Amino acid sequence: MSHPDPLSGLKAAESRLAQAVSAYIPSLGVNRQSLEAGVRVLGLSEGERDLIAPHGAADIAAILWREYDSVLLSAETADRLSGMKVREKIGYLINLRLDTGAADEKLATRLMGFFALPVHAALYHRLLWQTADTIWRLAGDTALDENHYSKRLIVSGILTTAMMSRLSRGRDAQVEQVNRNIEQVMAYEKFKAKLPVKPEEVLLNVAKSLGRLRFRNAAA
């Protein structure tokens, strides 16, 4: 006899609440007001609300963000990626994720405004990193060296700037921004490949030197 997965049930409850709250976010913002409005619609108790979203509106924002990420993992997306080069995959996945997140532009604007507040910066960076990591993994990246981190930082930056372009100037501006940024990255990679010493190695050596200097001074 199989038993129901409690995590699966919680995920479903998270999704229902996030969707209910999202209907109020464009007018009320990502805050306690919109959260309570969604709770009332679903008829949840305070205990159920706190179980699903113990950190309040921040949890709702995170749930919505991760649900947008789910489009990247669909079977349809996997089929579309087949036969693409890595560069094409990255561009396609970034635009797909941005299109999904900006389908309701008023909601997207509110969410980005929420994440732009300094108090939510750490949450935003974690979510952004997870999205960038998913995109690189789907593109076939298996790097475990310093490139693992630099690639994800690059895609995180592209996602943020392109979303701002989308919300301020429309989808064409988003696509143009993504293409331009990828071109710049490719040009830099070609330039870096010709250098006798990689920039990452220079930074690593500087960090090592500063570390030795710090500990030498501390011991003096």
Coordinates of C-alpha atoms in Angstrom, one line a residue:
M1 CA 0.0 0.0 0.0
S2 CA 1.5 3.3 -1.1
H3 CA 1.4 6.4 1.1
P4 CA 0.9 9.9 -0.1
D5 CA 4.1 12.1 -0.4
P6 CA 3.7 14.9 2.2
L7 CA 6.2 17.1 0.2
S8 CA 4.1 16.7 -2.9
G9 CA 1.0 17.8 -1.0
L10 CA 2.9 20.8 0.4
K11 CA 4.1 21.8 -3.1
A12 CA 0.5 21.6 -4.4
A13 CA -0.7 23.8 -1.5
E14 CA 2.2 26.3 -2.2
S15 CA 1.2 26.5 -5.8
R16 CA -2.5 27.1 -5.0
L17 CA -1.8 29.8 -2.5
A18 CA 0.8 31.5 -4.8
Q19 CA -1.7 31.6 -7.7
A20 CA -4.5 32.9 -5.4
V21 CA -2.2 35.6 -4.1
S22 CA -0.8 36.5 -7.6
A23 CA -4.3 37.7 -8.6
Y24 CA -4.0 40.5 -6.0
I25 CA -0.3 41.4 -6.4
P26 CA -0.7 43.7 -9.4
S27 CA -3.0 46.0 -7.4
L28 CA -1.8 45.5 -3.8
G29 CA 1.9 44.6 -4.3
V30 CA 3.9 41.7 -2.8
N31 CA 3.0 42.1 0.8
R32 CA 0.8 40.9 3.7
Q33 CA -2.3 42.4 2.2
S34 CA -2.1 40.3 -1.0
L35 CA -1.1 37.3 1.0
E36 CA -4.2 37.6 3.3
A37 CA -6.4 38.2 0.3
G38 CA -5.3 34.9 -1.2
V39 CA -5.7 33.1 2.1
R40 CA -9.3 34.3 2.4
V41 CA -10.1 33.2 -1.2
L42 CA -8.9 29.6 -0.4
G43 CA -10.4 29.6 3.1
L44 CA -7.2 28.7 4.8
S45 CA -6.6 29.0 8.6
E46 CA -3.7 31.0 10.1
G47 CA -2.0 27.7 10.8
E48 CA -2.3 26.5 7.2
R49 CA -1.1 29.9 6.0
D50 CA 2.0 29.8 8.2
L51 CA 2.8 26.2 7.2
I52 CA 2.7 27.0 3.5
A53 CA 4.3 30.5 3.7
P54 CA 6.2 30.8 7.1
H55 CA 8.1 33.9 5.8
G56 CA 5.0 35.5 4.4
A57 CA 5.0 37.4 1.1
A58 CA 8.7 36.5 0.5
D59 CA 7.7 32.8 0.3
I60 CA 5.0 33.7 -2.2
A61 CA 7.5 35.6 -4.4
A62 CA 9.9 32.6 -4.2
I63 CA 7.2 30.1 -5.1
L64 CA 6.1 32.1 -8.1
W65 CA 9.7 32.5 -9.3
R66 CA 10.4 28.8 -9.1
E67 CA 7.1 28.0 -10.9
Y68 CA 8.3 30.2 -13.7
D69 CA 11.5 28.1 -13.8
S70 CA 9.5 24.9 -14.3
V71 CA 9.0 25.8 -18.0
L72 CA 12.7 25.2 -18.5
L73 CA 12.3 21.6 -17.4
S74 CA 9.4 20.6 -19.6
A75 CA 9.5 17.9 -22.2
E76 CA 8.6 20.4 -24.9
T77 CA 11.6 22.5 -23.9
A78 CA 13.9 19.5 -24.1
D79 CA 12.6 18.7 -27.6
R80 CA 13.3 22.3 -28.7
L81 CA 16.8 22.2 -27.4
S82 CA 17.7 19.1 -29.4
G83 CA 20.2 19.9 -32.1
M84 CA 20.9 23.4 -30.9
K85 CA 24.4 24.6 -30.2
V86 CA 25.3 25.7 -26.6
R87 CA 25.1 29.4 -27.5
E88 CA 21.7 28.9 -29.1
K89 CA 20.4 26.9 -26.1
I90 CA 21.5 29.6 -23.7
G91 CA 19.7 32.3 -25.7
Y92 CA 16.6 30.2 -26.1
L93 CA 16.4 29.3 -22.5
I94 CA 16.9 32.8 -21.2
N95 CA 14.2 34.2 -23.5
L96 CA 11.8 31.4 -22.6
R97 CA 12.3 32.0 -18.9
L98 CA 11.8 35.8 -19.4
D99 CA 8.7 35.3 -21.5
T100 CA 7.2 33.1 -18.9
G101 CA 8.0 35.5 -16.0
A102 CA 6.7 38.5 -17.9
A103 CA 3.5 37.0 -19.2
D104 CA 1.6 39.2 -16.8
E105 CA 3.7 42.4 -16.9
K106 CA 2.0 44.1 -14.0
L107 CA 2.6 41.0 -11.8
A108 CA 6.2 40.8 -13.1
T109 CA 6.8 44.5 -12.4
R110 CA 5.6 44.1 -8.8
L111 CA 7.7 41.0 -8.2
M112 CA 10.9 42.7 -9.6
G113 CA 10.1 45.8 -7.4
F114 CA 9.9 43.5 -4.4
F115 CA 13.2 41.8 -5.2
A116 CA 14.8 45.2 -5.8
L117 CA 14.4 46.1 -2.2
P118 CA 17.7 45.7 -0.3
V119 CA 16.0 43.5 2.4
H120 CA 15.1 41.0 -0.3
A121 CA 18.5 41.0 -2.2
A122 CA 19.8 37.8 -0.7
L123 CA 16.6 35.9 -1.6
Y124 CA 16.7 37.3 -5.2
H125 CA 20.3 36.4 -5.7
R126 CA 19.6 32.8 -4.5
L127 CA 16.7 32.4 -6.9
L128 CA 18.6 34.0 -9.7
W129 CA 21.5 31.7 -9.2
Q130 CA 19.3 28.7 -9.2
T131 CA 17.7 29.8 -12.5
A132 CA 21.1 30.5 -14.1
D133 CA 22.4 27.1 -12.9
T134 CA 19.3 25.3 -14.4
I135 CA 19.9 27.1 -17.8
W136 CA 23.6 26.1 -17.9
R137 CA 22.9 22.5 -17.0
L138 CA 20.2 22.2 -19.6
A139 CA 22.7 23.7 -22.1
G140 CA 25.0 20.8 -21.3
D141 CA 27.5 22.6 -19.0
T142 CA 29.5 20.3 -16.7
A143 CA 32.3 22.6 -15.7
L144 CA 33.4 22.4 -12.0
D145 CA 36.2 24.9 -12.1
E146 CA 36.1 28.7 -11.8
N147 CA 34.1 28.8 -15.1
H148 CA 31.2 27.1 -13.2
Y149 CA 30.7 30.3 -11.2
S150 CA 31.6 32.9 -13.8
K151 CA 29.1 31.4 -16.3
R152 CA 26.2 31.5 -13.8
L153 CA 27.1 35.1 -12.8
I154 CA 27.0 36.1 -16.5
V155 CA 23.6 34.5 -17.1
S156 CA 22.3 36.0 -13.8
G157 CA 23.3 39.4 -15.1
I158 CA 21.7 38.9 -18.5
L159 CA 18.4 37.7 -16.9
T160 CA 18.2 40.8 -14.7
T161 CA 19.1 43.4 -17.4
A162 CA 16.9 41.8 -20.0
M163 CA 13.9 41.6 -17.7
M164 CA 14.3 45.3 -17.1
S165 CA 14.4 45.9 -20.8
R166 CA 11.3 43.8 -21.2
L167 CA 9.3 45.6 -18.6
S168 CA 10.3 49.1 -19.8
R169 CA 10.5 48.7 -23.6
G170 CA 8.8 45.4 -24.6
R171 CA 9.8 42.0 -25.8
D172 CA 11.8 43.1 -28.8
A173 CA 14.1 45.1 -26.5
Q174 CA 14.4 42.0 -24.3
V175 CA 15.5 39.7 -27.2
E176 CA 17.9 42.4 -28.5
Q177 CA 19.4 42.8 -25.0
V178 CA 19.9 39.0 -24.7
N179 CA 21.5 38.7 -28.1
R180 CA 23.8 41.7 -27.5
N181 CA 24.9 40.4 -24.1
I182 CA 25.6 36.9 -25.5
E183 CA 27.6 38.5 -28.3
Q184 CA 29.7 40.5 -25.8
V185 CA 30.3 37.4 -23.7
M186 CA 31.4 35.4 -26.8
A187 CA 33.8 38.2 -27.8
Y188 CA 35.3 38.3 -24.4
E189 CA 35.8 34.6 -24.3
K190 CA 37.7 34.8 -27.6
F191 CA 39.8 37.6 -26.3
K192 CA 40.5 35.8 -23.0
A193 CA 41.6 32.7 -24.9
K194 CA 44.4 34.6 -26.5
L195 CA 45.8 36.0 -23.2
P196 CA 48.9 34.3 -21.8
V197 CA 47.4 34.3 -18.4
K198 CA 43.6 34.0 -17.7
P199 CA 42.0 36.8 -15.7
E200 CA 40.7 34.3 -13.3
E201 CA 44.2 33.2 -12.5
V202 CA 45.3 36.8 -12.0
L203 CA 42.5 37.3 -9.5
L204 CA 43.3 34.1 -7.8
N205 CA 46.9 35.0 -7.4
V206 CA 46.0 38.4 -6.1
A207 CA 43.7 36.8 -3.5
K208 CA 46.4 34.4 -2.4
S209 CA 48.9 37.3 -2.1
L210 CA 46.5 39.4 0.0
G211 CA 45.8 36.3 2.2
R212 CA 49.4 35.7 2.8
L213 CA 50.0 39.4 3.6
R214 CA 47.0 39.5 6.0
F215 CA 48.2 36.4 7.9
R216 CA 51.8 37.6 8.0
N217 CA 50.7 41.0 9.4
A218 CA 48.5 39.2 12.0
A219 CA 51.5 37.1 13.1
A220 CA 53.8 40.0 13.4

